[in-house]
XYZ file of C-alpha atoms in Angstrom:
568
model
C 18.184 8.724 -20.714
C 14.727 7.181 -19.715
C 12.108 8.202 -22.398
C 8.456 6.392 -21.371
C 5.651 6.296 -23.849
C 3.100 4.916 -25.808
C 3.487 3.583 -29.018
C 0.589 2.615 -31.504
C 0.844 -1.356 -31.754
C -0.499 -3.460 -33.212
C -3.813 -4.921 -31.641
C -3.083 -1.651 -29.232
C -1.024 1.171 -27.731
C 2.173 -0.335 -26.287
C 3.518 1.030 -23.015
C 7.663 1.081 -23.421
C 10.651 2.350 -21.789
C 13.319 3.474 -23.715
C 16.837 3.526 -22.165
C 19.267 5.663 -24.062
C 23.316 6.658 -23.477
C 23.762 10.327 -22.968
C 24.959 12.006 -25.781
C 23.684 13.080 -29.549
C 24.136 9.886 -30.492
C 22.670 6.047 -30.393
C 23.960 2.943 -30.947
C 23.088 0.514 -33.769
C 22.642 -2.163 -31.223
C 19.272 -2.446 -29.629
C 18.320 -4.981 -26.838
C 14.908 -5.343 -27.040
C 13.005 -6.971 -23.637
C 10.265 -10.029 -23.880
C 8.487 -9.905 -20.337
C 7.850 -12.603 -18.106
C 4.386 -14.149 -17.771
C 1.790 -12.434 -15.211
C 3.018 -11.742 -11.842
C 6.673 -12.662 -13.145
C 6.332 -9.597 -15.075
C 4.772 -7.739 -11.715
C 7.850 -8.781 -9.214
C 10.681 -8.651 -11.912
C 10.235 -4.908 -13.001
C 13.160 -3.584 -10.976
C 15.778 -6.241 -12.118
C 14.588 -5.328 -15.243
C 14.799 -1.223 -14.796
C 18.448 -1.912 -13.082
C 19.841 -3.867 -16.083
C 18.213 -1.580 -18.572
C 19.955 1.076 -17.045
C 23.433 -0.852 -17.112
C 23.380 -1.457 -20.947
C 22.577 2.007 -21.535
C 25.773 3.211 -19.598
C 27.728 0.980 -21.771
C 26.085 2.730 -25.194
C 23.369 0.253 -25.452
C 19.953 0.714 -26.715
C 17.078 -0.811 -24.691
C 13.301 -1.103 -25.371
C 11.530 -2.351 -22.279
C 7.648 -2.944 -23.800
C 4.234 -3.909 -21.996
C 2.788 -6.678 -24.672
C -0.707 -5.876 -25.215
C -2.957 -6.415 -22.295
C -0.352 -6.854 -19.787
C 1.073 -3.905 -17.469
C 0.386 -0.241 -18.484
C -0.740 -1.346 -22.405
C -4.096 -1.379 -23.786
C -6.178 -4.448 -23.603
C -7.029 -6.663 -21.289
C -5.576 -10.048 -20.464
C -8.171 -11.947 -22.062
C -8.100 -10.817 -25.258
C -4.012 -11.391 -25.668
C -2.397 -14.475 -27.404
C 0.449 -16.016 -28.146
C 0.390 -15.092 -32.374
C -0.467 -11.095 -30.852
C 2.004 -10.629 -28.715
C 4.899 -11.812 -31.416
C 3.119 -9.444 -34.061
C 4.176 -6.846 -30.989
C 7.508 -7.937 -30.808
C 7.811 -7.888 -34.729
C 6.676 -4.130 -34.383
C 8.585 -2.819 -32.127
C 11.994 -4.686 -33.910
C 10.624 -2.478 -37.072
C 10.300 0.160 -34.934
C 13.728 0.499 -33.509
C 15.336 -0.605 -37.200
C 13.662 2.483 -38.548
C 15.304 4.625 -35.303
C 18.692 3.154 -36.219
C 18.779 -0.258 -34.952
C 21.321 -2.422 -37.311
C 21.640 -5.003 -34.564
C 18.801 -6.556 -32.373
C 19.211 -8.338 -29.232
C 16.247 -10.058 -27.654
C 16.268 -10.427 -24.281
C 13.826 -12.547 -22.302
C 12.477 -13.663 -18.806
C 11.358 -16.848 -17.723
C 8.355 -17.006 -20.186
C 9.741 -14.204 -22.246
C 12.966 -16.693 -23.242
C 9.790 -19.145 -24.690
C 8.691 -15.977 -26.746
C 11.720 -14.473 -27.845
C 13.378 -17.945 -29.242
C 9.971 -18.611 -30.989
C 10.301 -15.027 -32.871
C 14.135 -15.555 -33.848
C 12.818 -18.985 -35.151
C 10.138 -17.296 -37.471
C 12.093 -14.410 -38.203
C 16.062 -15.224 -37.760
C 16.909 -12.446 -40.271
C 15.495 -9.694 -37.845
C 17.373 -11.188 -34.927
C 21.369 -10.966 -34.568
C 21.326 -12.790 -30.548
C 19.260 -13.974 -27.754
C 19.715 -13.136 -23.965
C 17.741 -15.682 -21.878
C 17.479 -15.018 -17.912
C 15.926 -18.260 -16.433
C 14.253 -19.127 -19.351
C 11.418 -21.087 -18.793
C 12.134 -24.346 -21.279
C 8.485 -26.031 -21.147
C 4.896 -24.122 -21.884
C 2.834 -27.310 -20.437
C 5.127 -27.401 -17.498
C 4.921 -23.274 -17.478
C 0.917 -23.966 -17.282
C 0.489 -26.381 -15.327
C 2.766 -24.340 -12.387
C 0.099 -21.347 -13.466
C -2.667 -23.667 -12.703
C -1.589 -24.756 -9.570
C -2.122 -21.217 -8.076
C -6.193 -21.547 -8.952
C -5.416 -24.965 -7.457
C -3.880 -23.252 -4.186
C -6.464 -20.467 -3.628
C -9.432 -23.168 -3.959
C -7.823 -25.645 -1.534
C -7.989 -22.609 1.059
C -11.686 -21.676 0.309
C -12.296 -25.105 0.524
C -12.762 -26.122 -2.999
C -10.894 -29.581 -5.208
C -10.073 -28.347 -8.429
C -7.198 -30.592 -9.579
C -5.336 -29.772 -12.766
C -6.533 -32.266 -14.547
C -10.171 -30.585 -14.116
C -8.313 -27.070 -14.826
C -7.104 -28.280 -18.319
C -10.122 -29.682 -19.289
C -12.012 -26.844 -18.368
C -9.457 -25.026 -20.548
C -9.791 -27.599 -23.242
C -13.635 -27.212 -23.892
C -13.292 -23.491 -24.752
C -13.367 -21.860 -20.850
C -11.481 -18.651 -20.224
C -10.317 -19.083 -16.272
C -9.864 -16.560 -13.723
C -6.540 -17.519 -12.056
C -4.472 -15.580 -9.781
C -6.274 -12.507 -10.918
C -5.366 -13.457 -14.888
C -8.187 -14.605 -17.540
C -6.830 -16.727 -19.322
C -8.315 -17.564 -22.720
C -8.358 -21.320 -24.144
C -6.684 -20.198 -27.218
C -3.591 -18.824 -24.951
C -3.211 -21.925 -22.566
C -3.148 -24.142 -25.939
C -0.838 -22.391 -27.715
C 2.233 -21.667 -24.748
C 1.176 -25.583 -23.781
C 2.441 -26.333 -27.224
C 6.284 -24.871 -27.010
C 9.498 -26.110 -25.604
C 12.435 -24.625 -26.273
C 13.653 -28.059 -27.692
C 11.664 -28.205 -30.601
C 12.834 -24.351 -31.650
C 14.723 -24.178 -34.606
C 17.516 -21.434 -34.374
C 19.500 -20.078 -37.235
C 23.108 -20.663 -36.252
C 23.877 -17.103 -36.984
C 22.282 -16.401 -33.983
C 24.494 -16.213 -30.698
C 22.846 -17.055 -27.515
C 23.429 -16.212 -23.734
C 21.773 -18.391 -21.316
C 21.556 -17.262 -17.581
C 20.379 -18.876 -14.577
C 19.901 -17.666 -10.829
C 21.388 -20.542 -8.146
C 21.194 -19.355 -4.574
C 24.530 -21.630 -4.176
C 27.631 -22.739 -5.649
C 27.482 -26.200 -5.779
C 24.512 -25.785 -7.594
C 24.949 -26.102 -11.794
C 22.197 -25.711 -14.775
C 19.743 -28.646 -14.587
C 19.407 -31.321 -16.875
C 16.915 -29.954 -18.966
C 18.862 -26.984 -19.741
C 21.880 -28.860 -20.564
C 20.492 -30.887 -23.070
C 18.693 -28.511 -24.941
C 22.204 -26.283 -24.760
C 24.254 -29.341 -25.861
C 21.392 -29.246 -28.955
C 22.010 -26.082 -29.902
C 25.451 -26.217 -29.764
C 26.145 -29.377 -32.278
C 23.668 -27.395 -34.211
C 26.014 -25.012 -34.747
C 24.586 -22.081 -32.280
C 27.253 -20.343 -30.170
C 25.693 -20.891 -26.343
C 26.817 -19.218 -23.814
C 25.663 -20.346 -20.331
C 26.717 -19.609 -16.623
C 25.071 -19.575 -13.322
C 25.062 -16.777 -11.026
C 24.103 -16.785 -6.756
C 20.765 -14.621 -6.222
C 17.428 -14.858 -5.357
C 14.980 -16.088 -7.723
C 13.441 -12.501 -7.558
C 10.516 -13.476 -10.065
C 8.865 -15.370 -7.708
C 10.007 -14.622 -4.462
C 7.369 -12.657 -1.995
C 9.767 -10.070 -0.406
C 11.746 -7.733 -2.546
C 14.913 -9.076 -4.014
C 17.007 -8.459 -6.734
C 20.573 -10.609 -8.025
C 23.136 -7.953 -8.734
C 25.512 -10.609 -9.826
C 22.844 -11.170 -12.936
C 23.115 -7.512 -13.837
C 26.876 -7.513 -13.808
C 27.682 -10.371 -15.756
C 24.793 -9.972 -18.563
C 26.727 -6.226 -18.839
C 30.322 -7.955 -18.220
C 28.904 -10.018 -21.634
C 27.365 -7.218 -24.099
C 30.751 -5.812 -26.098
C 30.082 -2.627 -26.902
C 30.101 -1.177 -30.496
C 30.285 2.089 -31.409
C 27.510 4.142 -32.792
C 27.970 6.776 -35.892
C 23.694 6.995 -36.086
C 22.821 10.218 -35.071
C 19.852 10.330 -32.302
C 16.397 9.948 -34.223
C 13.195 11.855 -33.234
C 10.850 9.425 -31.334
C 7.196 10.423 -30.861
C 4.578 9.225 -29.170
C 1.081 9.291 -29.491
C -0.242 9.339 -25.797
C -3.638 7.320 -25.086
C -6.253 10.141 -24.153
C -6.292 9.685 -20.433
C -2.502 8.786 -19.984
C 0.656 10.199 -19.867
C 3.910 8.833 -18.387
C 6.056 11.132 -16.531
C 9.311 11.341 -14.871
C 9.919 12.770 -11.556
C 12.407 13.659 -8.913
C 12.922 12.825 -5.187
C 15.842 13.388 -3.079
C 17.742 13.899 -6.459
C 16.408 10.034 -8.139
C 14.208 9.975 -10.789
C 10.638 8.367 -10.430
C 8.564 7.293 -13.424
C 4.780 6.806 -12.957
C 1.624 7.297 -14.996
C -1.184 9.857 -14.903
C -4.272 9.154 -15.745
C -5.859 12.539 -16.903
C -9.470 12.642 -17.877
C -10.271 15.458 -20.440
C -12.714 17.204 -17.948
C -11.212 17.101 -14.657
C -12.361 17.289 -11.161
C -10.924 18.824 -8.069
C -10.401 15.850 -5.789
C -7.361 13.072 -7.694
C -6.508 9.664 -6.514
C -2.661 8.840 -5.350
C -1.623 5.179 -5.832
C 0.221 4.075 -3.452
C 1.764 0.667 -4.117
C 2.934 -2.012 -1.837
C 4.731 -4.877 -1.589
C 7.472 -6.615 -4.565
C 5.620 -5.056 -7.184
C 5.328 -2.223 -9.161
C 2.677 0.903 -10.058
C -0.015 -1.528 -12.171
C -0.111 -4.250 -9.136
C -1.090 -7.862 -8.797
C -2.857 -9.047 -11.613
C -2.937 -5.235 -13.074
C -5.161 -4.045 -10.224
C -4.467 -0.859 -10.101
C -4.379 -0.230 -13.875
C -7.676 -1.094 -14.228
C -8.910 0.399 -11.373
C -7.100 4.281 -12.315
C -8.953 3.575 -16.201
C -12.326 2.786 -14.493
C -11.846 6.358 -12.190
C -10.382 8.168 -15.163
C -12.820 7.136 -17.488
C -15.382 9.269 -14.823
C -13.784 11.904 -14.368
C -11.306 11.335 -11.806
C -7.605 12.751 -12.375
C -5.282 9.141 -11.154
C -1.509 8.529 -10.418
C 0.128 5.916 -9.984
C 3.940 5.939 -9.512
C 6.981 3.643 -8.381
C 8.425 5.250 -5.273
C 12.487 4.939 -4.547
C 14.029 1.692 -5.354
C 11.072 -0.089 -7.599
C 9.905 -0.876 -10.425
C 11.495 1.761 -13.371
C 12.396 4.168 -10.460
C 16.223 5.009 -9.649
C 16.831 4.873 -5.685
C 17.599 2.064 -3.553
C 14.887 0.763 -1.574
C 14.282 1.747 2.083
C 10.555 -0.290 3.326
C 7.291 1.028 2.391
C 7.841 2.986 6.412
C 10.148 5.867 4.996
C 8.819 6.842 1.736
C 7.244 9.914 2.808
C 9.612 12.010 0.214
C 8.320 9.958 -2.478
C 4.636 10.547 -1.560
C 4.917 14.133 -1.292
C 6.794 14.240 -4.917
C 4.225 12.416 -6.454
C 1.473 14.741 -4.933
C 3.877 17.582 -5.989
C 3.873 16.063 -9.523
C 0.080 15.064 -9.793
C -0.722 18.385 -8.763
C 1.306 20.958 -11.457
C 0.286 18.504 -14.229
C -3.522 18.903 -13.376
C -3.722 22.334 -11.929
C -7.124 22.164 -11.174
C -6.712 19.327 -8.274
C -6.905 20.770 -4.949
C -7.630 17.384 -2.624
C -5.960 14.357 -2.895
C -7.139 10.914 -1.639
C -4.356 8.353 -1.033
C -5.051 4.797 -2.187
C -3.794 1.803 -1.033
C -3.392 -1.969 -0.179
C -1.246 -3.722 2.648
C 1.869 -2.310 3.536
C 0.824 0.800 0.837
C -2.342 1.117 3.064
C -0.281 1.968 6.564
C 2.096 3.760 4.507
C -0.490 6.340 3.513
C -2.146 6.748 7.022
C 1.540 7.494 8.530
C 1.896 10.253 5.711
C -1.481 11.722 5.369
C -1.866 13.976 8.337
C 1.487 15.862 7.401
C 0.152 16.949 3.869
C -3.036 19.095 4.179
C -3.578 18.183 0.407
C -4.681 14.897 1.703
C -8.157 15.350 2.303
C -8.987 11.100 1.959
C -7.971 7.647 2.277
C -8.740 4.664 0.697
C -7.035 1.658 2.884
C -7.149 -2.064 1.892
C -6.093 -4.899 3.961
C -3.861 -2.608 6.185
C -0.627 -4.581 7.191
C -0.155 -4.405 11.117
C 1.894 -7.160 11.196
C 3.597 -7.861 14.137
C 4.760 -12.336 14.999
C 2.632 -12.534 17.614
C -0.784 -10.798 16.201
C 0.384 -12.978 12.971
C 0.241 -16.307 14.968
C -2.954 -14.978 17.337
C -4.486 -14.568 13.778
C -3.210 -17.660 12.118
C -4.541 -19.521 14.869
C -7.722 -17.990 14.822
C -8.970 -17.771 11.610
C -6.916 -20.444 9.305
C -7.165 -23.479 11.725
C -10.656 -22.760 12.710
C -11.358 -22.896 9.112
C -9.439 -26.202 8.642
C -11.561 -27.663 10.888
C -14.718 -26.901 9.358
C -13.639 -27.349 6.175
C -15.499 -30.444 3.969
C -11.901 -30.544 1.690
C -10.324 -30.669 5.260
C -12.269 -33.656 6.540
C -12.205 -35.881 2.911
C -8.498 -35.577 3.674
C -8.574 -37.001 6.954
C -10.983 -40.025 5.755
C -9.081 -40.514 2.692
C -5.858 -40.733 4.945
C -4.140 -37.765 3.567
C -3.857 -35.710 6.188
C -0.179 -35.355 8.118
C -0.788 -35.327 11.562
C 2.520 -35.067 13.241
C 3.537 -32.368 10.443
C 0.382 -30.396 11.274
C 0.509 -30.720 15.126
C 4.348 -29.436 15.014
C 2.881 -26.518 12.615
C -0.008 -25.686 15.494
C 2.865 -25.823 18.778
C 5.109 -23.744 16.601
C 1.761 -21.134 16.073
C 1.197 -21.367 19.807
C 4.089 -20.373 20.980
C 4.436 -17.277 18.432
C 0.926 -16.469 20.050
C 2.077 -15.842 23.595
C 5.330 -14.572 22.893
C 5.205 -11.648 25.908
C 4.790 -8.291 23.184
C 7.588 -6.480 25.436
C 10.015 -9.291 23.887
C 8.621 -8.738 20.792
C 9.505 -5.290 20.850
C 13.039 -5.657 21.607
C 14.009 -7.407 18.526
C 12.915 -4.962 16.203
C 15.241 -3.363 14.206
C 14.537 0.241 14.505
C 12.007 2.173 16.529
C 10.312 3.174 13.602
C 8.898 0.257 13.329
C 8.135 -1.036 16.856
C 4.842 -0.770 16.387
C 2.909 -0.529 13.377
C -0.372 -0.433 14.225
C 0.542 2.555 16.748
C 1.858 4.147 14.120
C -1.003 3.854 12.374
C -3.480 4.866 15.490
C -1.392 8.241 15.752
C -1.746 8.929 12.425
C -5.714 8.939 12.448
C -5.334 10.972 15.768
C -3.668 13.578 13.597
C -5.574 13.362 9.995
C -8.910 15.190 9.901
C -10.076 13.841 6.484
C -12.508 11.010 5.760
C -11.705 7.180 5.192
C -12.894 4.177 3.327
C -11.755 0.679 4.859
C -11.581 -2.312 2.491
C -10.994 -5.530 4.166
C -11.207 -9.264 2.990
C -12.976 -11.913 4.533
C -10.567 -14.616 3.483
C -7.280 -12.701 4.235
C -5.243 -13.060 7.536
C -3.639 -9.942 6.774
C -7.118 -8.041 7.582
C -7.610 -10.284 9.871
C -4.871 -9.230 11.921
C -5.785 -5.651 11.148
C -9.404 -6.818 12.596
C -8.317 -7.961 15.597
C -6.359 -4.827 16.285
C -8.748 -2.203 15.891
C -11.142 -4.553 18.558
C -8.748 -3.941 20.894
C -8.202 -0.164 20.117
C -10.077 2.723 21.667
C -9.367 5.022 18.963
C -10.606 3.220 16.201
C -13.835 2.305 18.323
C -14.155 6.247 19.014
C -13.406 6.541 14.768
C -15.547 3.834 13.628
C -18.816 5.728 15.577
C -17.913 8.399 13.191
C -19.721 9.667 9.745
C -16.166 10.508 8.286
C -14.523 6.530 8.642
C -16.646 3.962 6.086
C -15.849 0.369 6.718
C -16.493 -2.412 4.361
C -16.039 -5.845 4.128
C -16.105 -8.224 0.698
C -17.511 -11.710 1.395
C -14.945 -14.769 0.397
C -11.908 -11.875 -1.126
C -8.280 -12.707 -0.903
C -5.674 -10.505 0.105
C -5.277 -9.124 -3.981
C -8.975 -8.888 -4.544
C -7.263 -11.422 -7.510
C -10.807 -12.495 -8.819
C -12.931 -9.997 -11.356
C -16.031 -10.157 -9.042
C -13.477 -8.703 -5.821
C -11.588 -5.812 -7.938
C -14.780 -4.825 -9.666
C -16.880 -4.327 -6.341
C -13.499 -2.259 -4.811
C -13.261 -0.318 -7.926
C -17.211 0.330 -7.380
C -16.805 1.316 -4.001
C -14.182 3.536 -4.619
C -15.740 5.310 -6.891
C -19.139 5.651 -5.417
C -17.334 6.712 -1.941
C -15.235 9.527 -3.965
C -19.007 10.785 -5.563
C -20.340 11.420 -1.835
C -18.377 13.642 -0.619
C-alpha cells in the first residue's frame, strides 16, 4: 500500500510517500529515508521506490519524505539548511512514533547518510539502526564536487572560475547558483564542516553500510574502511558489504542496482507486529494533491496542481531522462506552482518504471498508454478541463509530439530542446557548434598559451567526431534496434503532419541537443512550412543550457509558457 500525502512539517508542508504492508496491521519497525543531495536525489528516486516496496512486502513500514525546499515539498532550496532538515527528520520520527513505530531505522543515501548519522549522533535515543547507501564520508569533499559542476558549466561558457573562487564567494556571504540550485552560504558551511569520522554514534545503534561497485575485484575504499574500523572499535555493530551495480545516483542514463535492493532486503530481520493501523490524515496544500492512477495494471504516482478556480485548459508535464516528476533542479515543480497560481491546472507524473511508479521502463518512445492514463486522471479530477497541453523537455518533448495527434483532447504542445539524436547528427552538431565555440573562446586560447592544451587527445577526439559525422545514414539505420526508433525526427515530422493544434518550441542557445534539432529542422520541408504558420511559435533563449539550469532561464521558460497559454 502506497499512501502519498503532504504533512505539516516544522518549516513548511512536506511531501511524503508511506509504504505500508497489506493487511489490517502495521509493524512497529519503521524505516525513514533520508534522500541524496540535489540532482542525486532526482536520479535515485526509482531505486528508492523499489526498495520501499521491497521492505513493505517484508512487513516493514517505509516513510520517504522530500525535505523542506526539495522535491515536491514546500519552500525554496535556497531557504533550506542543515538545521532545518534535521528538524524535519525529528518531526517525522515523532510522527511515525505517534502511529505505532517502536523501532526507527534511518536509511540514508549519499549525503543523506551524513545527515542520518548527524541526527543519530544528536538524538541517539530515537534511533535503533542506520542503513547507509553509498555514504558520503566528508561534507567538504561533497561540496567540492558540487562546486565543480559550476566550474564545468563555466568552462563551456568561456568562464574561468575555480573551486577556490567559488568557496571565497560563499564564505563572503553570497548565495551561488550551481546546477540550477541556489545554495546558501549557511548550508554550504554546515555541510563542509561535517565528516562521518567526527560523529559519535551510540553503541546501541546498529549500522548496515552498502556500497555499489562495478567489478567483483573492487572493495570498500580506504576512507570507508577507516571509519568502519573506528566505529567497530567504539563498540558499534557494523555490517559492511559491496554489491555489483551501476552508480544510479549519478549516471546520465536510467540505471538501477537490483543487487543492492536484494541485499538490503535480506539484511532486515522482520518482526511481527501487533499494532493496528492508525488513521493517517494529511492536509494537502491548497493547489497540490497526490494522485495514484492505473496504467496497464501498474500503479503510477503523480501530483495534481489544482487551483481554486480552474481554466478549461490544463498542462500535463511529461518527464524525460533519468529523473522523476520534480525535474532537474525542481524545474517542473516550480513551473507547475507558477502556472497553478495563475489558474492553470497542472499534472506531473512518473510513467511506468520511473520515479515512484511501478512497472518496467520501456523507453520514452513507448509511453503512449502512460500519457493517456495521466490525461484521464487529470480530466477526471478537474472536470472543467476540456483541453490538454503537453509540456516536455528533451526526449519527453519527442514523446509528446509522437502522442499528440492520437488524442483529440490534446490541443497544444510546449516542446523544449526536443531529442532527435542520431550518431551522425550528434557528431555534426558537436563539430559545428562545440569545436567552433572552442576556437573563439578566450578560455581555450588561455589554455593554449599556458601550455595546458593537450593537442594529441584533442586531435583524436576531433578525428572520431569527423568519422561519425560522415557515416552514411543507411548504415546507421541498419544498426538500430527497432523500426520504432529508426528515425526520431521522421517520427516527429509525421506527428506534426497529423497534429492540428498549436505548438511552442523553446530552444536553448548553448545546447547540443537543441543544435541537432535546429539543424534537422533546417533540412525539413514539413517544418519549413510549419514555421510559416501562426499556430507554431519558435523561441530561442540566449546562453541557456539544456535544462535551463539558471533561475533567469527557468523563469523565462515559465513566463513564456504562461503567456503562450493565455494568448489562445
